[in-house]
PDB file of N, CA and C in Angstrom:
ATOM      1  N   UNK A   1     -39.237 -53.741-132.333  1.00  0.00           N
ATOM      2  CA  UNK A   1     -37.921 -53.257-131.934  1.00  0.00           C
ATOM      3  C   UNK A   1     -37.505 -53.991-130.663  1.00  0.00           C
ATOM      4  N   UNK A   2     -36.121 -54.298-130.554  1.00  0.00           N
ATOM      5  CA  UNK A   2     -36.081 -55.101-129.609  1.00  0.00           C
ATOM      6  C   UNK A   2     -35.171 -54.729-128.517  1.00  0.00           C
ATOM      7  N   UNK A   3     -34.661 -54.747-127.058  1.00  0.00           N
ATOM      8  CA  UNK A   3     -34.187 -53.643-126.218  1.00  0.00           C
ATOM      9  C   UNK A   3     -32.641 -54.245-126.221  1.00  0.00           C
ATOM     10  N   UNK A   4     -31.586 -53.090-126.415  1.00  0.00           N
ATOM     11  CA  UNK A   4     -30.477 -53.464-126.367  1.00  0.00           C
ATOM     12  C   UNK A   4     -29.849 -54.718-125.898  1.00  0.00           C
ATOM     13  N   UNK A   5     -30.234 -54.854-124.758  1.00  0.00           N
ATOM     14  CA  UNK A   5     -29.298 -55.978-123.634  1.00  0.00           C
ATOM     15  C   UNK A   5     -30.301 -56.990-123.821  1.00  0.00           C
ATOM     16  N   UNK A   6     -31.738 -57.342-124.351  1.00  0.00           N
ATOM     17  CA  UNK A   6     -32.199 -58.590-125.153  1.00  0.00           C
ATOM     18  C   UNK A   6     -32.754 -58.781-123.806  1.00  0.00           C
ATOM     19  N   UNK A   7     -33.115 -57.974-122.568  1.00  0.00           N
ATOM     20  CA  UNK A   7     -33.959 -58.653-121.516  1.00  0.00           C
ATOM     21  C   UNK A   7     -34.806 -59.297-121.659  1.00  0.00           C
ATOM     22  N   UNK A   8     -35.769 -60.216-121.290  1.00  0.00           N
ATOM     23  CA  UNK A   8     -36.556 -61.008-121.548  1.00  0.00           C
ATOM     24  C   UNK A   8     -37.241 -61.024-120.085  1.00  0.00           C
ATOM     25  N   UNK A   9     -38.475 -60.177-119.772  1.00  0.00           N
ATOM     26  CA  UNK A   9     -39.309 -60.372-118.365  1.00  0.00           C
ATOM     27  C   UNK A   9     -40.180 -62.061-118.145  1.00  0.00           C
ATOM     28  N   UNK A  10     -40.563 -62.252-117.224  1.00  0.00           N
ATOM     29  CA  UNK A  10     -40.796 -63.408-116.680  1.00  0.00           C
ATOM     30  C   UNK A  10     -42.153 -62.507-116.437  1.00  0.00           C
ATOM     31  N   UNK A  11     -43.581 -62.974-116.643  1.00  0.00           N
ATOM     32  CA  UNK A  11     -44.956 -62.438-115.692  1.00  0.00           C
ATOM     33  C   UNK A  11     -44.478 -62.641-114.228  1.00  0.00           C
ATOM     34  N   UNK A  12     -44.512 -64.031-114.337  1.00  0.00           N
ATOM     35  CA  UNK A  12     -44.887 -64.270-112.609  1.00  0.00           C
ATOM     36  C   UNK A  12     -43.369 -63.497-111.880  1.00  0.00           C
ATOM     37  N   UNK A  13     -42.126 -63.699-112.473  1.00  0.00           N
ATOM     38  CA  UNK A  13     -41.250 -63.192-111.275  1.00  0.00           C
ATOM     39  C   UNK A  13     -41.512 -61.611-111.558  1.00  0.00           C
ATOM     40  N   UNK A  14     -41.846 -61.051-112.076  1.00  0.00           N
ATOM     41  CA  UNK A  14     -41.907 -59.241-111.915  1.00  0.00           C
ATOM     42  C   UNK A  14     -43.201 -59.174-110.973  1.00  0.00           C
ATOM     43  N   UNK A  15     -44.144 -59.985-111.327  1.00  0.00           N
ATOM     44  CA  UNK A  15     -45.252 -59.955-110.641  1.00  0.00           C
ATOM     45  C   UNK A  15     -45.086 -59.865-108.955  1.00  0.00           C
ATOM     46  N   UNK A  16     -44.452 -60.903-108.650  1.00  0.00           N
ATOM     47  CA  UNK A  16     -43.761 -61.591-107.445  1.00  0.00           C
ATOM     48  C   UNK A  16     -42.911 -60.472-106.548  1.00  0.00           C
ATOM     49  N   UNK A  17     -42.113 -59.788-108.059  1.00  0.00           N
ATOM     50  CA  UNK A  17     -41.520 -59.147-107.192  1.00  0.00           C
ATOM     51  C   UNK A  17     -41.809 -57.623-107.087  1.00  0.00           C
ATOM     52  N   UNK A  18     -42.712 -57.152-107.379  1.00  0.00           N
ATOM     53  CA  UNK A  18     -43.435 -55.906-107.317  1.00  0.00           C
ATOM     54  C   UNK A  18     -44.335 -56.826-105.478  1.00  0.00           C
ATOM     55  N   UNK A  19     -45.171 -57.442-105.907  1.00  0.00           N
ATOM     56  CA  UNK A  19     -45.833 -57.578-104.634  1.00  0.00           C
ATOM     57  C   UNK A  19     -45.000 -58.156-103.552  1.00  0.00           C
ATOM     58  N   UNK A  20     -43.552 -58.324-103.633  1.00  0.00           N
ATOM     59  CA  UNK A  20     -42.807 -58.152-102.564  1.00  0.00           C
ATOM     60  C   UNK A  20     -42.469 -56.692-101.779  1.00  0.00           C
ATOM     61  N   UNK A  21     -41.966 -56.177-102.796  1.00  0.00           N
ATOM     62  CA  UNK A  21     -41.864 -54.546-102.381  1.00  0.00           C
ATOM     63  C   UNK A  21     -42.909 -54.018-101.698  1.00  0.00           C
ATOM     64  N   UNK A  22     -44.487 -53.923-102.264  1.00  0.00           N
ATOM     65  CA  UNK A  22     -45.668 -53.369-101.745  1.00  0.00           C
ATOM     66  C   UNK A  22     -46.332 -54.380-100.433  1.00  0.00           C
ATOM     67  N   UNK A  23     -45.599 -55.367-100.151  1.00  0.00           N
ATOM     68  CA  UNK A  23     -46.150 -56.205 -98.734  1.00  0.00           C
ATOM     69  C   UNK A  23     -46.685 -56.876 -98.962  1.00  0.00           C
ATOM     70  N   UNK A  24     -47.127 -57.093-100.600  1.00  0.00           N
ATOM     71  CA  UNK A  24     -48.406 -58.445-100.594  1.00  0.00           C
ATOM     72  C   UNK A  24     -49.267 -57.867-101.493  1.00  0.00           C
ATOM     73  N   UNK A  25     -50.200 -58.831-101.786  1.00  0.00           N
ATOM     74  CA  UNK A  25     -51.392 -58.280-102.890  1.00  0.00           C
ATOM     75  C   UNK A  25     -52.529 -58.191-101.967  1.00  0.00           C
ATOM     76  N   UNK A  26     -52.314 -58.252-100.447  1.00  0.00           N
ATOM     77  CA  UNK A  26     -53.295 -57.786-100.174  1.00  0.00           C
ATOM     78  C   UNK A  26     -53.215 -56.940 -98.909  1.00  0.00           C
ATOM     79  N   UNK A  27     -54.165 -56.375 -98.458  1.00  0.00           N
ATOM     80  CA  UNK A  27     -53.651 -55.268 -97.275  1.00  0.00           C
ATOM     81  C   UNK A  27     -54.574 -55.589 -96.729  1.00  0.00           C
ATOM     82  N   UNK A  28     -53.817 -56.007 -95.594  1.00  0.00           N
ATOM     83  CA  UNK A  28     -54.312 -56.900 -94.064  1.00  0.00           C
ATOM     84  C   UNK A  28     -54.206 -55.297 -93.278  1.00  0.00           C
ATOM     85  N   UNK A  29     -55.333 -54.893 -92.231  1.00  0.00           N
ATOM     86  CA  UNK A  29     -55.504 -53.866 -91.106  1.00  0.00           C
ATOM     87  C   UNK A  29     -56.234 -54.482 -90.343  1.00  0.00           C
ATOM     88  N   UNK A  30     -56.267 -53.835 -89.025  1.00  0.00           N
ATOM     89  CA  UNK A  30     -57.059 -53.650 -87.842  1.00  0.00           C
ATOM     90  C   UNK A  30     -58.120 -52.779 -87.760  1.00  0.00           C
ATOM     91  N   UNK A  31     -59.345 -53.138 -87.698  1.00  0.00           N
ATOM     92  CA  UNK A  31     -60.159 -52.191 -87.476  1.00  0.00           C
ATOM     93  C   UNK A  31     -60.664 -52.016 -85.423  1.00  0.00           C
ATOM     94  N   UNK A  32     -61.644 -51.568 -85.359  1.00  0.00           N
ATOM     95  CA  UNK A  32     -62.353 -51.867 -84.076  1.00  0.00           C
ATOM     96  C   UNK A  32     -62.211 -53.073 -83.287  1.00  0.00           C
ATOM     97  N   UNK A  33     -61.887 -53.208 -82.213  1.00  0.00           N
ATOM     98  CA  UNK A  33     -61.775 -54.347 -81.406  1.00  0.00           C
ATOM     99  C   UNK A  33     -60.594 -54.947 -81.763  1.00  0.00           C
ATOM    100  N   UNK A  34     -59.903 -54.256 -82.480  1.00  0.00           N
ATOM    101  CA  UNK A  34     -58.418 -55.615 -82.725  1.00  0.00           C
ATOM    102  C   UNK A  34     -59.100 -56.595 -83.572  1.00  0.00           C
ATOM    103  N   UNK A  35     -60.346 -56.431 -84.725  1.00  0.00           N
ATOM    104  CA  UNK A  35     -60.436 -57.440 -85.871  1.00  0.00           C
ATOM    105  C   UNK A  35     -59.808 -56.850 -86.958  1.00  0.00           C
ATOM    106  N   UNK A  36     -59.363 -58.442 -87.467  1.00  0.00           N
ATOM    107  CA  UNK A  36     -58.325 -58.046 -88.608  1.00  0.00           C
ATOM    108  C   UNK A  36     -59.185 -58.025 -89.720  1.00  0.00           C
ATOM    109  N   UNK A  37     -59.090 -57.330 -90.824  1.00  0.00           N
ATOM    110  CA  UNK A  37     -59.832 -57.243 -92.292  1.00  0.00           C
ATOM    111  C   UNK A  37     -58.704 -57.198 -93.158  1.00  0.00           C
ATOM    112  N   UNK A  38     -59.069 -57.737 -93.994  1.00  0.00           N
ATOM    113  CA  UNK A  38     -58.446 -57.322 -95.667  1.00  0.00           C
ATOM    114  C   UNK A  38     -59.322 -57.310 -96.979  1.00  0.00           C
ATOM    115  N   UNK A  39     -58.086 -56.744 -97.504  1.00  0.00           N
ATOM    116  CA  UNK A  39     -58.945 -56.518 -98.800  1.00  0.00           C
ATOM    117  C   UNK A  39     -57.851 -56.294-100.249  1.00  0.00           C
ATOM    118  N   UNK A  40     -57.940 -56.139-101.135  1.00  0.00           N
ATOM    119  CA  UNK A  40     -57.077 -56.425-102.288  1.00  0.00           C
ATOM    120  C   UNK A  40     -55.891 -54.968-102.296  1.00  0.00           C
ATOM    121  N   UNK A  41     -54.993 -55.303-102.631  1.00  0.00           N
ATOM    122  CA  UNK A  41     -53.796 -53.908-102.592  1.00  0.00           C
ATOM    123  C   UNK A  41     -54.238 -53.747-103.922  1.00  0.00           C
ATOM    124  N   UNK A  42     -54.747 -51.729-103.642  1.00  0.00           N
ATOM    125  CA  UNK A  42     -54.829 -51.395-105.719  1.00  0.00           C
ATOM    126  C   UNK A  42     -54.367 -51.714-106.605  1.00  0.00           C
ATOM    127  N   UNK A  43     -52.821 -52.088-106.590  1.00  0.00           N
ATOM    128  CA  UNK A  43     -52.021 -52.201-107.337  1.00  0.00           C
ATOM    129  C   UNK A  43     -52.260 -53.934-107.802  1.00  0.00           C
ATOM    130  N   UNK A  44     -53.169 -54.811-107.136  1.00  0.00           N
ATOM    131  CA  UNK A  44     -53.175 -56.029-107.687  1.00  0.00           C
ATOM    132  C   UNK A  44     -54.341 -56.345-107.971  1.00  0.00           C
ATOM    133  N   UNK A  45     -55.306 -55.415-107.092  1.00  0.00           N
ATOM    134  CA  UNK A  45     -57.059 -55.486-106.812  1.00  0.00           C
ATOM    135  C   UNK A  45     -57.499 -56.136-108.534  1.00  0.00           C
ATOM    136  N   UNK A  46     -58.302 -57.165-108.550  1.00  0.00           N
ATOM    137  CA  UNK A  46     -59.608 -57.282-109.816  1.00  0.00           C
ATOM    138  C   UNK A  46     -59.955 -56.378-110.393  1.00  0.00           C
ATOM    139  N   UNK A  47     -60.273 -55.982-111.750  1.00  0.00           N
ATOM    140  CA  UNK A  47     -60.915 -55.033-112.272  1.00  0.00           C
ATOM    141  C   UNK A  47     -62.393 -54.901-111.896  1.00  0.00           C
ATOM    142  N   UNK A  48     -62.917 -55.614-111.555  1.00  0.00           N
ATOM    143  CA  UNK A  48     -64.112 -55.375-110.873  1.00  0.00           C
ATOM    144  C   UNK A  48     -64.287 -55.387-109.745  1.00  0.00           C
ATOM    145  N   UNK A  49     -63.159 -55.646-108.606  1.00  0.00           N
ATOM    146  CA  UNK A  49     -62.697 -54.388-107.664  1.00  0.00           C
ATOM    147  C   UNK A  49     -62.940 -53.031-107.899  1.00  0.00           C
ATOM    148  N   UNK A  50     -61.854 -52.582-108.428  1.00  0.00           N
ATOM    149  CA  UNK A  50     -61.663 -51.105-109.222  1.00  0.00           C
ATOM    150  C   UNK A  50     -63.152 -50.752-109.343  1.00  0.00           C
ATOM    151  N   UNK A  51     -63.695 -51.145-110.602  1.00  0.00           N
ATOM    152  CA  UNK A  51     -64.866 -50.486-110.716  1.00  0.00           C
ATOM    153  C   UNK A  51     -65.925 -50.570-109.508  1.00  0.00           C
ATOM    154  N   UNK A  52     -66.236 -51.192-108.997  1.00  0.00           N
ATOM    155  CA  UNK A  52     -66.767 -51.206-107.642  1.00  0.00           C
ATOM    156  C   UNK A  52     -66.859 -50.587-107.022  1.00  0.00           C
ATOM    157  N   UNK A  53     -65.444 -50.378-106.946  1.00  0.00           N
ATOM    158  CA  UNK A  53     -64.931 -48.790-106.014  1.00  0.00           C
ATOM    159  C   UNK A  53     -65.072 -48.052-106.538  1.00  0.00           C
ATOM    160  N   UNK A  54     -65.075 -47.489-108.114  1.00  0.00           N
ATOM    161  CA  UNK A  54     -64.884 -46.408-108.871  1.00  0.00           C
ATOM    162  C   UNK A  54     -66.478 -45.780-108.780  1.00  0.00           C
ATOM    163  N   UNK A  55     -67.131 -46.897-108.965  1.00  0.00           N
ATOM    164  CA  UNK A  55     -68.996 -46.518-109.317  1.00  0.00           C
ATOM    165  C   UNK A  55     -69.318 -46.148-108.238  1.00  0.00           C
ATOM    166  N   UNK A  56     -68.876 -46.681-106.688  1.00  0.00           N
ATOM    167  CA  UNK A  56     -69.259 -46.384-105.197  1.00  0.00           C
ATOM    168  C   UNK A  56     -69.437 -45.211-105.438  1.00  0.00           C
ATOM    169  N   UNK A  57     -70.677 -44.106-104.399  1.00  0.00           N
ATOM    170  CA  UNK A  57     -70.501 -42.615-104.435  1.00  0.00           C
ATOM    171  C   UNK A  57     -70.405 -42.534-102.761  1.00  0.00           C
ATOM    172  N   UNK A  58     -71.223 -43.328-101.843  1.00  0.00           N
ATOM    173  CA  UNK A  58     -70.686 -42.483-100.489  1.00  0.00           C
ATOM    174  C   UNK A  58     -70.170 -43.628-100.164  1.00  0.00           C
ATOM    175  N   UNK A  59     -69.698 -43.179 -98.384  1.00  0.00           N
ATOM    176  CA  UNK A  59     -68.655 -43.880 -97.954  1.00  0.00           C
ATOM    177  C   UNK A  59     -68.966 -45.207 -97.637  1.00  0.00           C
ATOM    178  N   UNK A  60     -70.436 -45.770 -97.167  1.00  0.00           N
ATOM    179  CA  UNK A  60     -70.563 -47.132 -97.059  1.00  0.00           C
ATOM    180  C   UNK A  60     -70.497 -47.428 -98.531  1.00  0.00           C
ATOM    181  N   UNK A  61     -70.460 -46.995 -99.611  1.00  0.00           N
ATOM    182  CA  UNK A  61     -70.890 -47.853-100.441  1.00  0.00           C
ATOM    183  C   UNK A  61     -69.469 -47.746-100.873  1.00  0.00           C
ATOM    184  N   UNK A  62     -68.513 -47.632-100.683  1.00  0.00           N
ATOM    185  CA  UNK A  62     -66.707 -47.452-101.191  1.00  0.00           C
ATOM    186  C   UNK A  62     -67.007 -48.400-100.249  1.00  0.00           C
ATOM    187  N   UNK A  63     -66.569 -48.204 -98.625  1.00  0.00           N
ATOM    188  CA  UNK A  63     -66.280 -49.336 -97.892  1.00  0.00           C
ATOM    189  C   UNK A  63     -66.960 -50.712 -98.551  1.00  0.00           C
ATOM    190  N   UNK A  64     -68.215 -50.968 -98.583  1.00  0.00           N
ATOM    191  CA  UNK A  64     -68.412 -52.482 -98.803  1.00  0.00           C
ATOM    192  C   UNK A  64     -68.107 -52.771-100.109  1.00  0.00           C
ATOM    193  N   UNK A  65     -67.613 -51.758-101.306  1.00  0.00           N
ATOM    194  CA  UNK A  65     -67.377 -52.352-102.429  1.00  0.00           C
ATOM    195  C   UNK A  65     -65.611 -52.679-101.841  1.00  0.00           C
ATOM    196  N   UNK A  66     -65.013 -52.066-101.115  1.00  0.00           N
ATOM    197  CA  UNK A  66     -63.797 -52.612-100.593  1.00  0.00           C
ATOM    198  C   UNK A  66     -63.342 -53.927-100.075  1.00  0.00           C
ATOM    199  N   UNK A  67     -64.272 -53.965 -98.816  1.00  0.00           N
ATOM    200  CA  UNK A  67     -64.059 -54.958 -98.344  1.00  0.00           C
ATOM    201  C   UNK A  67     -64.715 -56.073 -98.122  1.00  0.00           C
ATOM    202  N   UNK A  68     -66.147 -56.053 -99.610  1.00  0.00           N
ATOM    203  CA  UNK A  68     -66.978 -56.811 -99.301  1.00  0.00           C
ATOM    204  C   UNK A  68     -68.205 -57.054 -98.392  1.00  0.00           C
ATOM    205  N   UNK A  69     -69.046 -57.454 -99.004  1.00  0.00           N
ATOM    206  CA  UNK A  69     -70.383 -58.147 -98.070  1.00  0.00           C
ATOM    207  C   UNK A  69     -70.626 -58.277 -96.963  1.00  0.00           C
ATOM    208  N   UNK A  70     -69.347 -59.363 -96.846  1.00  0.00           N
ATOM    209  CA  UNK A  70     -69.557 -60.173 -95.026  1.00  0.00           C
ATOM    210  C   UNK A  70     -68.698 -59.016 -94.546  1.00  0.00           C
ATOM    211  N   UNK A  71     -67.188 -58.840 -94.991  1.00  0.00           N
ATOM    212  CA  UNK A  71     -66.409 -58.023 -93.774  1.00  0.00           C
ATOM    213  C   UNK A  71     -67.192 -56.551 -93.631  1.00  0.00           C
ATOM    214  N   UNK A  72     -67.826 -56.168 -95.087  1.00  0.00           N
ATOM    215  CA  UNK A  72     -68.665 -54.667 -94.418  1.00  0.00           C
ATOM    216  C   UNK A  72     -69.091 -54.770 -93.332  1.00  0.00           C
ATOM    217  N   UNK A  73     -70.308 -55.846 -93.224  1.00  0.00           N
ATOM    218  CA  UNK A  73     -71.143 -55.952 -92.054  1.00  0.00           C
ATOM    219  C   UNK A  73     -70.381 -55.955 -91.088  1.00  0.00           C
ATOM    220  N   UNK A  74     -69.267 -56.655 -90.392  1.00  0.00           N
ATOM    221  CA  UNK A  74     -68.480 -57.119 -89.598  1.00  0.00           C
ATOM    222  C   UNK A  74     -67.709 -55.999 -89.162  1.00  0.00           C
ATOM    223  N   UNK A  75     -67.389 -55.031 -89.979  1.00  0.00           N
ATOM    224  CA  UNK A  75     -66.537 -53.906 -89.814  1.00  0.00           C
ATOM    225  C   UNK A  75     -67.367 -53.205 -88.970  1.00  0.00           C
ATOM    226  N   UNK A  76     -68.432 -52.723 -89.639  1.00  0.00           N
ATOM    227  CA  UNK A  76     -69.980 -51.480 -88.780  1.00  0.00           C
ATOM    228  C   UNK A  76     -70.404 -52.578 -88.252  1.00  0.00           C
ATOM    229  N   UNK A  77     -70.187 -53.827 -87.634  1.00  0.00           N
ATOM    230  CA  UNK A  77     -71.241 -53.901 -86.594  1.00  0.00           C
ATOM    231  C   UNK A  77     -70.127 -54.394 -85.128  1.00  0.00           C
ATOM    232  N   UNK A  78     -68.585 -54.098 -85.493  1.00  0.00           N
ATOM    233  CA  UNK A  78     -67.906 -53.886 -84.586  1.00  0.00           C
ATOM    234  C   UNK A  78     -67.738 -52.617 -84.118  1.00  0.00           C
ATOM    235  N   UNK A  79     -67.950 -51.242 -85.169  1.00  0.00           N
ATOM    236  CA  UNK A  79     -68.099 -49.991 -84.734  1.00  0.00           C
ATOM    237  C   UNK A  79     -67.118 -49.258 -85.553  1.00  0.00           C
ATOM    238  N   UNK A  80     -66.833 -49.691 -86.544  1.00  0.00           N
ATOM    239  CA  UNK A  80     -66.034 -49.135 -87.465  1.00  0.00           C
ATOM    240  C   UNK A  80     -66.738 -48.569 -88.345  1.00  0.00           C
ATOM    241  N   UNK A  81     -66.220 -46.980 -88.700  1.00  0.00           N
ATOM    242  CA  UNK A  81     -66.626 -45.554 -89.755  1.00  0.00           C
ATOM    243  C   UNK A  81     -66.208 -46.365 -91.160  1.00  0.00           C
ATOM    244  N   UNK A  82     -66.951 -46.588 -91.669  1.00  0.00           N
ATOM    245  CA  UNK A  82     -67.049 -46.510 -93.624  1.00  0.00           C
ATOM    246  C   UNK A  82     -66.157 -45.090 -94.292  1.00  0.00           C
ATOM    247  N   UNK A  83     -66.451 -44.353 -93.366  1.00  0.00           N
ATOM    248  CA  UNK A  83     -65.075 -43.413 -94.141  1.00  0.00           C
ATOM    249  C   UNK A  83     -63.711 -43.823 -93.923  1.00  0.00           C
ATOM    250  N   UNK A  84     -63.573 -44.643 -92.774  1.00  0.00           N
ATOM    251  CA  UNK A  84     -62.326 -44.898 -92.295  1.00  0.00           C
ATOM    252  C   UNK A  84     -61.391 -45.699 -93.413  1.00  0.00           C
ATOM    253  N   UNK A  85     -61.923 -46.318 -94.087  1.00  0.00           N
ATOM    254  CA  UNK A  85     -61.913 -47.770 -94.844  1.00  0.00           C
ATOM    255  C   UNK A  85     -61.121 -47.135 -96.249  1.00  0.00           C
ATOM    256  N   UNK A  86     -61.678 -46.036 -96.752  1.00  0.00           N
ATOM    257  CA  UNK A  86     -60.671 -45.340 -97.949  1.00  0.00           C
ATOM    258  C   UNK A  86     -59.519 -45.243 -97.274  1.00  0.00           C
ATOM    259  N   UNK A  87     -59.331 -44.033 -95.827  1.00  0.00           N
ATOM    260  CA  UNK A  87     -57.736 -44.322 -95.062  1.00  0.00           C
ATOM    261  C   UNK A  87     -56.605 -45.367 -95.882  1.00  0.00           C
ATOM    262  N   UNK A  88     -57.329 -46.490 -95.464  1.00  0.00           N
ATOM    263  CA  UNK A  88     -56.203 -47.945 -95.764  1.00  0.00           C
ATOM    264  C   UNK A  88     -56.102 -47.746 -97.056  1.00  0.00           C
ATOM    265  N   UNK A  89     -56.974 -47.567 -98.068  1.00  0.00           N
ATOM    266  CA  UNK A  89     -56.788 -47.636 -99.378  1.00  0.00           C
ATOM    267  C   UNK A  89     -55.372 -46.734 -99.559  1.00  0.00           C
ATOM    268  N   UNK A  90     -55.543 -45.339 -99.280  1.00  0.00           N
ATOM    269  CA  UNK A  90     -55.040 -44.455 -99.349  1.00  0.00           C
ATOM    270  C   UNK A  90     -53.352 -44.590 -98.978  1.00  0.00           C
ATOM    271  N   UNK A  91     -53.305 -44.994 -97.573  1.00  0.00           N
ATOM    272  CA  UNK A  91     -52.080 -45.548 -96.826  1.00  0.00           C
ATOM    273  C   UNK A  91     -51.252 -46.619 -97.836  1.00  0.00           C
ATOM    274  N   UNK A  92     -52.402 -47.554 -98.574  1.00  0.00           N
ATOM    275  CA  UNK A  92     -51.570 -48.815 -99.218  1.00  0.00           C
ATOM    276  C   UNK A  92     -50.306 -47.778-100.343  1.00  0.00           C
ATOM    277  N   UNK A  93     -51.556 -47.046-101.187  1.00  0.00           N
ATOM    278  CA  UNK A  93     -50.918 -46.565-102.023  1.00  0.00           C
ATOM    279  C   UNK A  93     -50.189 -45.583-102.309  1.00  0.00           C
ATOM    280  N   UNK A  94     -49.757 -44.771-100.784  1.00  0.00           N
ATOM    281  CA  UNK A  94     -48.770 -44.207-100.584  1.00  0.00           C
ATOM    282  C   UNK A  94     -47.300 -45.030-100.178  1.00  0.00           C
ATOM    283  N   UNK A  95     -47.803 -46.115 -99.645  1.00  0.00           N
ATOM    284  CA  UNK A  95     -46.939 -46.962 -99.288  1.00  0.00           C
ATOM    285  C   UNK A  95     -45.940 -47.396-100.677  1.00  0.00           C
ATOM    286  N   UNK A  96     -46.968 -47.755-101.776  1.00  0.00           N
ATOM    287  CA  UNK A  96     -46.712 -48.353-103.088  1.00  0.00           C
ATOM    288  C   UNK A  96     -45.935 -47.714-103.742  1.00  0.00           C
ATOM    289  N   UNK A  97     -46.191 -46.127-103.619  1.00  0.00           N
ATOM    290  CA  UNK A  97     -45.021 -45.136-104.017  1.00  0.00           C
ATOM    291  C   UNK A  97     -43.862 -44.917-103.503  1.00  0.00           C
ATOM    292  N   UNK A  98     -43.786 -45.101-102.211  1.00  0.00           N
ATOM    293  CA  UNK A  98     -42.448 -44.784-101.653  1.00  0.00           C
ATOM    294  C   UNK A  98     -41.896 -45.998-102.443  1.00  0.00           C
ATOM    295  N   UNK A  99     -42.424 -47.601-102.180  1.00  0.00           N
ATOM    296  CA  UNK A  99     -41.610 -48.419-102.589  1.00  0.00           C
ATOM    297  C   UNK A  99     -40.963 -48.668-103.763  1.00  0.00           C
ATOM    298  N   UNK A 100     -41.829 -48.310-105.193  1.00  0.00           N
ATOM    299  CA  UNK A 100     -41.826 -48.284-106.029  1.00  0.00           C
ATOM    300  C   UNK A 100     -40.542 -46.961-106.526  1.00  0.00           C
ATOM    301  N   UNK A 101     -40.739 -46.042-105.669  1.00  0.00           N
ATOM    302  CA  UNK A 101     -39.536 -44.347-106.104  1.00  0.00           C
ATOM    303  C   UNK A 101     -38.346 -45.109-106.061  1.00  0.00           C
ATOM    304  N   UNK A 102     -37.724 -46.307-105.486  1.00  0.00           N
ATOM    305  CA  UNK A 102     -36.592 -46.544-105.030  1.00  0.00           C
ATOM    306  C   UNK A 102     -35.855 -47.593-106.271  1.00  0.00           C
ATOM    307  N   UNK A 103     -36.470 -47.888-107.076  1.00  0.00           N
ATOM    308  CA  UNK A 103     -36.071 -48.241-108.095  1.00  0.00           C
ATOM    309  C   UNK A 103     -36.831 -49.870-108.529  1.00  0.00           C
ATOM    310  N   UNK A 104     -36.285 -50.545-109.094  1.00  0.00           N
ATOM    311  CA  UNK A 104     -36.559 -51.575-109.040  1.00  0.00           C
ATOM    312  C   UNK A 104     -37.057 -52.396-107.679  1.00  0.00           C
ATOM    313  N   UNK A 105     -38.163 -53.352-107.806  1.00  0.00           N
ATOM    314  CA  UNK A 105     -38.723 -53.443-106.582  1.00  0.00           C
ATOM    315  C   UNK A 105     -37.851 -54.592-105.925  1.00  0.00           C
ATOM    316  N   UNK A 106     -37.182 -55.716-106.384  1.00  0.00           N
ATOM    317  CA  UNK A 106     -35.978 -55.953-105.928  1.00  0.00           C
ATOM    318  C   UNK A 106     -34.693 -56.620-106.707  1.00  0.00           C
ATOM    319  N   UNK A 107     -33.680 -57.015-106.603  1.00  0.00           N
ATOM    320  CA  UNK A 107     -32.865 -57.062-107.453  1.00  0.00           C
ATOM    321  C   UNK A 107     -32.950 -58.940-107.724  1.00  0.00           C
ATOM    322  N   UNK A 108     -32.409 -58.966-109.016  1.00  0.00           N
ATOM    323  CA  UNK A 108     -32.218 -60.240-109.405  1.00  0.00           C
ATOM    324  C   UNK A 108     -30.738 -60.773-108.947  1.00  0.00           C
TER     325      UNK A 108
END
């Protein structure tokens, strides 16, 4: 079946323009000391991201399936809480909703 007005989506420009709205595909923060970390925005994260995170049960083990190996270490050995690290998750994807409620993420 085919949609009235015959739209035809593009991957990459919806792609493009969803991760315009949400800030990026990835979510850059500050932890301890003013170091910067990132790590993948849910909404673009790898599927083996996801599961990573999904299989994690406590909080170091969410944090380093988050942000990885090296930045785990780097995070706790600047003095940064492993619980803290869901926060950002959490923040992205409230963020993702507000942007997303407002309609289309931007106009053509």
């Amino acid at each position: 079946m085919s949609k009235p007005n015959k739209k035809r989506y593009v991957l990459a420009t919806v792609r493009s323009q969803y991760a315009e709205a949400v800030g990026g595909e990835e979510v850059e923060f500050e932890g301890p000391d003013g170091k910067t970390f990132t790590m993948p925005h849910p909404m673009f994260a790898p599927s083996e991201w996801t599961k990573a995170v999904d299989a994690a049960e406590s909080d170091e083990e969410i944090a380093e399936a988050m942000l990885g190996e090296e930045q785990f270490q780097a995070f706790v050995e600047a003095g940064g809480n492993p619980a803290d690290v869901n926060f950002i998750r959490m923040a992205a994807m409230e963020d993702m909703k507000g942007a997303l409620k407002k309609g289309r993420p931007t106009r053509s």
